[in-house]
Each structure stands twice: as structure tokens, then as C-alpha cells.
Amino acid sequence: LIRRVRNAVLPVAGLGTPVMPGAQTTPKTLLHVVDRPILSYVVEEARAAGIEHFVFIVGRGQGAIEDYFDHNPEVEGALEAKGKTEILADVRRDLPRPGEMSFIRQMAPLGLGHAVWCARDVIGDEPFAVMLPDMLMVAERPALAQCVEAYGEVGGNIVAVEPAPKGETHKYGIVALDGQDGRLNRMTGMVEKPPLGTEPSNLFISGRYILQPEIFHILETQERGAGGEIQLTDGMAALMKRQDFHALEYEGTTYDCGDKIGLLRANVAFALRRPDLADEARAAIQALL
Ligand code: UTP
């Protein structure tokens, strides 16, 4: 039985240590890529995949995320008074329909698996998407939409993957496959941050998932894993004993905005892709080299 994927869980409650001190007062996912917070791109990607409801897992001090997705009468009023209609439309572009977003507090950042588990009562008994919102995907067809389509074909659980740059597999969750034929392959295992040389493939889990609700039962009693955190990867590995998992090597490129250089790369890449900025951006970058 293939049920529609209506909900997306966006865990944003991590500390964002690699982008401190900026992430101290601005949650990591509100840091900018060009002129929009990272989260703005992720919400847009989710909408393109038919997501109707967003479940943010937030931490203490991240109220700015809720505020971003609400009206700002002062800013909107000022723009309106000045006749800046284009900027006003841009400011309003990310606003949800009433009831489209829920915010859940993860009271301590115990790990991604724990963050996802916090969404269980809001999600209920339905398949759902998980989007790691510090991963930005540039793709002709939005990455999550590709996952939803793959899910429509094979059902079960879907994990988006991408070849890791050489020598960087130890930084990510890596999948093991039952042979490689085309872009959608059955998974046989996965491991979080394998020491170099022990990785079962070069494909890293890039931050988009379609999961079945049975994952919540597993996460409920999931022990701490790598880094002393309750890992989603461990929970998925346990669920894989009972359910199918497929890895989708989606068509596109991932920009990991979770660290300094990744955030810088994303800013450069996205500026160069913007028709209104590309020429000036290229000139500005070249002048620095
Ligand atoms: P990361 O491991 O990249 O977390 O988690 P981080 O916060 O950027 O880095 P550290 O832990 O401070 O070094 C991947 C995603 O999962 C969320 C993070 O916010 C990030 O979007 N997350 C992680 C949570 O929501 N809760 C957690 O307990 C852990």
C-alpha cells in the first residue's frame, strides 16, 4: 500500500557548532545563502514535492524560525508605504498557509534520531519525509520530488544519496547496496561516519528521506550511537531488517551548509545561478582571486 507523503519533518535543533558564533543568536538554518535564509530554499523544495504540512523540530532560543514564517507587520507596512511591491512579494513568499507549520521543541539535542522521534504524535501512522535543512539541493527536478516519485514506484523507505568527494566518506552516513543498476537500488545496510577505507560504497546519505511510521517505535528505545547521539542511521538500519529501503541517487548536487566552507560554497554557487546577480557575482569573485 502506497500512501501519499503529506508531512515533512525538518530537524533544526542542533547547536550548529561548525558555524558558531554566527549560529549563537541566529539559528544555523536562518543563516543566509545570498539573500534568503537556508530554510527558505528547503521549504520551497518541499512544496514542489507536494508537502502540505511542515513539522519543525526546534531547540531553545530558536524562536526566530517561527517568527520568520509569520507576518512582520512593521517590515511589510514599511515596504507597502514605500511602494516596494517586488520586495514585499519576496518577503511574503515563504509565509505558510494557516496551519501549515507545526513547531516542536526538542528539549535537548540528543541526536537526529531523537529529533525525528519528537515528531511521532504529529505525524501519526503515515509515511513522511525528513529533510535535513542544512543540506541545499540544486536539481532540475527538486530532490524531494524525485524521492517521492521513487517512493511511488517501490514504496517502503527511500534514502537520497550522492557520490561523496574522494576521501570524504568518513564525514557522512554511507549506504551499502545490493548491486548498482540505475539510480534506484535496494539497500543492504548503512553506517554512520565509517573510518576511511571501511566504507561500503562512496554514496553518502544526503539529507532527504521518505520513512515509514514504524521508525518511531524503533527510535523510542534506540541506544546512543556515534558521538553519543541517538542516530537516525542506527534506527533505519534496525527498520531495514523488517522493511525495504531503497537508495535513490538523485539527479542534482548537494551543498552542505553546515560548516563554514560549505556555507561559503553555497553562497557562491547560488549567486552564480541567479540570473539577476550572476554577472556581478562572477566579476566580484574574480576580482578577489
Ligand atoms: P548535525 O549533526 O549536522 O548537527 O545534524 P549540527 O547542529 O549542525 O552540528 P553539531 O551537532 O552542533 O556539531 C544534522 C541536522 O539535524 C539537526 C541539526 O539541527 C541539523 O539540521 N539535529 C541534530 C537536531 O535537530 N537535533 C539533534 O539533536 C541533532
Coordinates of C-alpha atoms and ligand atoms in Angstrom, one line a residue:
L1 CA 0.0 0.0 0.0
I2 CA 1.5 3.3 -1.1
R3 CA 0.1 6.3 0.9
R4 CA 0.7 9.9 -0.1
V5 CA 3.6 11.7 1.7
R6 CA 1.9 14.8 3.2
N7 CA 4.2 15.7 6.0
A8 CA 7.9 16.7 6.2
V9 CA 9.9 16.8 9.4
L10 CA 12.7 19.4 9.5
P11 CA 15.0 19.0 12.4
V12 CA 16.8 22.3 13.1
A13 CA 17.5 21.8 16.8
G14 CA 21.2 21.1 16.6
L15 CA 23.7 23.6 18.0
G16 CA 25.3 24.3 14.7
T17 CA 28.8 24.2 16.3
P18 CA 30.7 24.5 13.0
V19 CA 29.1 27.8 12.2
M20 CA 29.5 29.4 15.6
P21 CA 29.5 32.1 16.7
G22 CA 27.1 33.1 14.0
A23 CA 24.7 30.3 14.9
Q24 CA 24.6 31.6 18.5
T25 CA 21.9 34.2 18.0
T26 CA 20.8 33.2 14.5
P27 CA 19.8 29.5 14.2
K28 CA 22.0 27.8 11.6
T29 CA 19.2 27.3 9.1
L30 CA 18.4 31.0 9.2
L31 CA 21.9 31.9 8.1
H32 CA 21.8 33.3 4.5
V33 CA 22.5 31.9 1.2
V34 CA 22.6 35.1 -1.0
D35 CA 19.5 37.0 0.3
R36 CA 17.4 34.2 1.8
P37 CA 17.7 32.0 4.9
I38 CA 18.7 28.5 4.1
L39 CA 15.3 27.3 5.3
S40 CA 13.5 29.2 2.6
Y41 CA 15.1 27.1 -0.1
V42 CA 14.2 23.9 1.7
V43 CA 10.6 24.8 2.2
E44 CA 10.3 25.7 -1.5
E45 CA 11.8 22.3 -2.4
A46 CA 9.2 20.5 -0.1
R47 CA 6.3 22.4 -1.5
A48 CA 7.4 21.3 -5.0
A49 CA 7.2 17.7 -3.8
G50 CA 3.6 18.1 -2.7
I51 CA 4.3 18.5 1.1
E52 CA 1.3 20.0 2.8
H53 CA 2.5 20.2 6.4
F54 CA 5.9 21.1 7.9
V55 CA 7.0 19.8 11.3
F56 CA 10.0 21.8 12.6
I57 CA 11.9 20.3 15.5
V58 CA 13.4 23.3 17.2
G59 CA 15.6 24.0 20.1
R60 CA 15.7 26.7 22.8
G61 CA 16.5 30.1 21.5
Q62 CA 15.2 29.4 18.0
G63 CA 12.1 31.4 18.1
A64 CA 13.4 33.4 15.2
I65 CA 12.4 30.5 13.0
E66 CA 8.7 30.7 13.9
D67 CA 8.9 34.5 13.5
Y68 CA 10.4 34.2 10.0
F69 CA 7.4 32.2 9.0
D70 CA 4.9 34.7 10.3
H71 CA 3.9 38.2 9.2
N72 CA 6.1 41.0 10.2
P73 CA 3.7 44.0 10.1
E74 CA 6.4 46.6 10.6
V75 CA 8.5 45.5 7.7
E76 CA 5.6 44.7 5.4
G77 CA 3.9 48.0 6.3
A78 CA 7.0 50.0 5.6
L79 CA 7.6 48.3 2.3
E80 CA 4.0 48.8 1.3
A81 CA 4.1 52.5 2.2
K82 CA 7.3 52.9 0.1
G83 CA 5.7 51.1 -2.8
K84 CA 8.4 48.4 -2.8
T85 CA 6.0 45.8 -4.1
E86 CA 8.5 43.4 -5.5
I87 CA 10.5 43.1 -2.3
L88 CA 7.2 42.9 -0.4
A89 CA 6.1 39.9 -2.5
D90 CA 9.5 38.3 -1.9
V91 CA 9.2 38.8 1.9
R92 CA 5.8 37.2 1.8
R93 CA 6.7 34.3 -0.5
D94 CA 7.7 32.0 2.4
L95 CA 4.6 32.6 4.5
P96 CA 2.7 29.4 5.3
R97 CA -1.0 28.9 4.8
P98 CA -2.6 29.0 8.3
G99 CA -1.9 25.6 10.0
E100 CA 0.7 24.5 7.5
M101 CA 3.5 24.5 10.0
S102 CA 4.0 22.9 13.5
F103 CA 6.9 23.6 15.8
I104 CA 8.0 21.0 18.4
R105 CA 10.7 21.6 21.0
Q106 CA 13.4 19.1 21.3
M107 CA 14.3 19.9 24.8
A108 CA 17.9 18.6 24.5
P109 CA 19.9 18.0 21.3
L110 CA 20.3 14.2 21.8
G111 CA 20.7 13.4 18.2
L112 CA 18.9 13.4 14.8
G113 CA 17.1 10.1 15.7
H114 CA 15.7 11.7 18.8
A115 CA 14.7 14.8 16.9
V116 CA 12.7 12.8 14.4
W117 CA 11.1 10.8 17.2
C118 CA 9.8 14.0 18.7
A119 CA 7.5 14.3 15.7
R120 CA 5.7 11.0 16.3
D121 CA 2.4 12.3 17.6
V122 CA 2.1 14.9 15.0
I123 CA 2.9 12.5 12.1
G124 CA 0.8 9.6 13.4
D125 CA 0.6 6.5 11.2
E126 CA 1.6 7.8 7.8
P127 CA 4.8 7.8 5.7
F128 CA 6.6 11.1 6.0
A129 CA 9.6 13.0 4.6
V130 CA 12.6 14.0 6.6
M131 CA 14.7 16.9 5.3
L132 CA 18.0 17.9 6.8
P133 CA 17.6 21.6 6.3
D134 CA 21.3 22.5 6.2
M135 CA 21.6 20.5 3.0
L136 CA 20.6 22.5 0.0
M137 CA 20.0 20.6 -3.2
V138 CA 20.3 22.1 -6.7
A139 CA 18.4 20.0 -9.1
E140 CA 16.5 20.4 -12.3
R141 CA 13.6 18.5 -10.6
P142 CA 13.6 19.2 -6.9
A143 CA 15.3 16.5 -4.9
L144 CA 12.4 15.6 -2.6
A145 CA 10.1 15.4 -5.6
Q146 CA 12.5 12.8 -7.1
C147 CA 12.3 10.9 -3.8
V148 CA 8.5 11.0 -3.7
E149 CA 8.4 9.7 -7.3
A150 CA 10.8 6.8 -6.4
Y151 CA 8.6 6.1 -3.4
G152 CA 5.6 5.9 -5.7
E153 CA 7.4 3.2 -7.7
V154 CA 8.8 1.0 -5.0
G155 CA 7.2 2.0 -1.7
G156 CA 8.9 1.3 1.6
N157 CA 11.6 3.7 2.7
I158 CA 13.7 5.9 0.4
V159 CA 17.1 7.5 1.2
A160 CA 18.5 10.1 -1.2
V161 CA 22.2 9.5 -1.8
E162 CA 25.0 11.2 -3.7
P163 CA 28.7 10.2 -4.5
A164 CA 30.9 11.7 -1.8
P165 CA 34.0 13.6 -2.9
K166 CA 37.1 11.3 -2.8
G167 CA 38.4 10.9 0.7
E168 CA 35.3 12.4 2.4
T169 CA 33.2 9.3 3.0
H170 CA 34.1 9.3 6.7
K171 CA 32.2 12.5 7.3
Y172 CA 28.8 11.1 6.3
G173 CA 26.3 8.3 6.6
I174 CA 27.2 5.8 3.9
V175 CA 25.0 3.2 2.3
A176 CA 25.6 -0.4 1.2
L177 CA 23.7 -1.6 -1.9
D178 CA 22.6 -4.9 -3.3
G179 CA 24.2 -4.2 -6.6
Q180 CA 24.1 -1.0 -8.6
D181 CA 21.8 -0.8 -11.6
G182 CA 20.5 2.7 -12.5
R183 CA 19.8 5.3 -9.8
L184 CA 17.3 3.4 -7.6
N185 CA 18.8 0.4 -5.8
R186 CA 17.9 -1.8 -2.9
M187 CA 19.9 -1.1 0.2
T188 CA 21.5 -3.8 2.4
G189 CA 22.9 -1.6 5.1
M190 CA 24.2 1.8 6.2
V191 CA 26.9 3.1 8.5
E192 CA 27.4 6.5 10.1
K193 CA 30.8 8.1 9.5
P194 CA 32.8 4.9 8.7
P195 CA 36.6 5.2 9.1
L196 CA 38.3 5.8 5.7
G197 CA 38.8 2.5 3.9
T198 CA 35.9 0.7 5.6
E199 CA 33.1 2.5 3.7
P200 CA 30.7 0.0 1.9
S201 CA 30.3 2.4 -1.1
N202 CA 31.0 6.0 -2.0
L203 CA 27.4 7.1 -1.7
F204 CA 26.5 9.3 1.2
I205 CA 23.1 10.0 2.7
S206 CA 22.5 13.5 1.6
G207 CA 19.6 14.6 3.8
R208 CA 16.3 13.7 2.1
Y209 CA 14.3 10.6 3.3
I210 CA 10.9 9.1 3.0
L211 CA 10.3 6.9 6.0
Q212 CA 7.5 4.7 7.3
P213 CA 6.0 5.4 10.7
E214 CA 7.3 2.2 12.2
I215 CA 10.6 4.0 12.6
F216 CA 9.1 5.8 15.6
H217 CA 8.7 2.5 17.5
I218 CA 12.4 1.8 16.9
L219 CA 13.6 5.3 17.8
E220 CA 11.7 5.1 21.1
T221 CA 14.2 2.7 22.5
Q222 CA 17.2 3.5 20.3
E223 CA 20.5 3.5 22.2
R224 CA 23.0 6.3 21.7
G225 CA 25.5 5.6 18.8
A226 CA 28.3 7.5 17.2
G227 CA 29.2 10.7 19.0
G228 CA 27.0 9.7 22.0
E229 CA 23.9 10.7 19.9
I230 CA 20.7 8.9 19.1
Q231 CA 21.3 8.3 15.4
L232 CA 18.7 8.2 12.8
T233 CA 21.0 5.9 10.8
D234 CA 21.0 3.3 13.5
G235 CA 17.2 3.4 13.7
M236 CA 16.9 3.0 9.9
A237 CA 19.4 0.1 10.0
A238 CA 17.1 -1.6 12.5
L239 CA 14.0 -1.0 10.5
M240 CA 15.8 -2.4 7.4
K241 CA 15.5 -5.8 9.0
R242 CA 11.8 -5.7 8.5
Q243 CA 11.1 -3.3 5.7
D244 CA 12.6 -2.4 2.3
F245 CA 14.9 0.5 1.9
H246 CA 16.0 1.9 -1.5
A247 CA 18.8 4.4 -2.1
L248 CA 18.0 7.0 -4.8
E249 CA 21.0 8.6 -6.4
Y250 CA 19.0 11.7 -7.2
E251 CA 19.9 13.9 -10.1
G252 CA 21.4 17.1 -8.7
T253 CA 24.1 18.4 -6.3
T254 CA 24.1 18.8 -2.6
Y255 CA 25.5 21.9 -0.8
D256 CA 26.2 21.2 2.8
C257 CA 25.7 24.5 4.5
G258 CA 26.5 23.0 7.9
D259 CA 30.1 24.3 8.0
K260 CA 32.0 27.4 7.1
I261 CA 33.3 26.4 3.7
G262 CA 30.1 24.6 2.7
L263 CA 28.1 27.7 3.5
L264 CA 30.5 29.9 1.5
R265 CA 30.4 27.4 -1.5
A266 CA 26.6 27.5 -1.4
N267 CA 26.6 31.3 -1.4
V268 CA 28.9 31.5 -4.4
A269 CA 27.1 28.7 -6.3
F270 CA 23.6 30.2 -5.7
A271 CA 24.7 33.7 -6.5
L272 CA 26.2 32.4 -9.8
R273 CA 22.9 30.7 -10.6
R274 CA 20.8 33.8 -10.0
P275 CA 20.0 35.5 -13.4
D276 CA 19.8 38.9 -11.7
L277 CA 23.1 38.5 -9.9
A278 CA 25.3 36.2 -11.9
D279 CA 27.3 38.7 -13.9
E280 CA 28.1 41.0 -10.9
A281 CA 28.8 38.0 -8.7
R282 CA 31.2 36.5 -11.2
A283 CA 33.1 39.8 -11.5
A284 CA 33.2 40.3 -7.7
I285 CA 34.6 36.8 -7.2
Q286 CA 37.1 37.0 -10.0
A287 CA 38.4 40.3 -8.6
L288 CA 39.2 38.5 -5.3
L289 CA 41.3 35.7 -6.9
Ligands
UTP1 P1 24.2 17.8 12.6 O1 25.0 16.7 13.2 O2 24.7 18.4 11.4 O3 24.1 18.9 13.8 O4 22.7 17.4 12.5 P2 24.7 20.4 14.0 O5 23.8 21.1 15.0 O6 24.9 21.1 12.7 O7 26.1 20.2 14.5 P3 26.7 20.0 15.9 O8 25.9 18.8 16.5 O9 26.5 21.2 16.7 O10 28.1 19.7 15.7 C1 22.0 17.4 11.3 C2 20.7 18.1 11.4 O11 19.9 17.5 12.5 C3 19.6 18.5 13.4 C4 20.6 19.6 13.2 O12 19.9 20.9 13.5 C5 20.8 19.5 11.7 O13 19.9 20.3 10.9 N1 19.6 18.0 14.8 C6 20.7 17.3 15.2 C7 18.5 18.2 15.6 O14 17.5 18.8 15.3 N2 18.6 17.7 16.9 C8 19.7 17.0 17.3 O15 19.7 16.6 18.5 C9 20.8 16.8 16.4

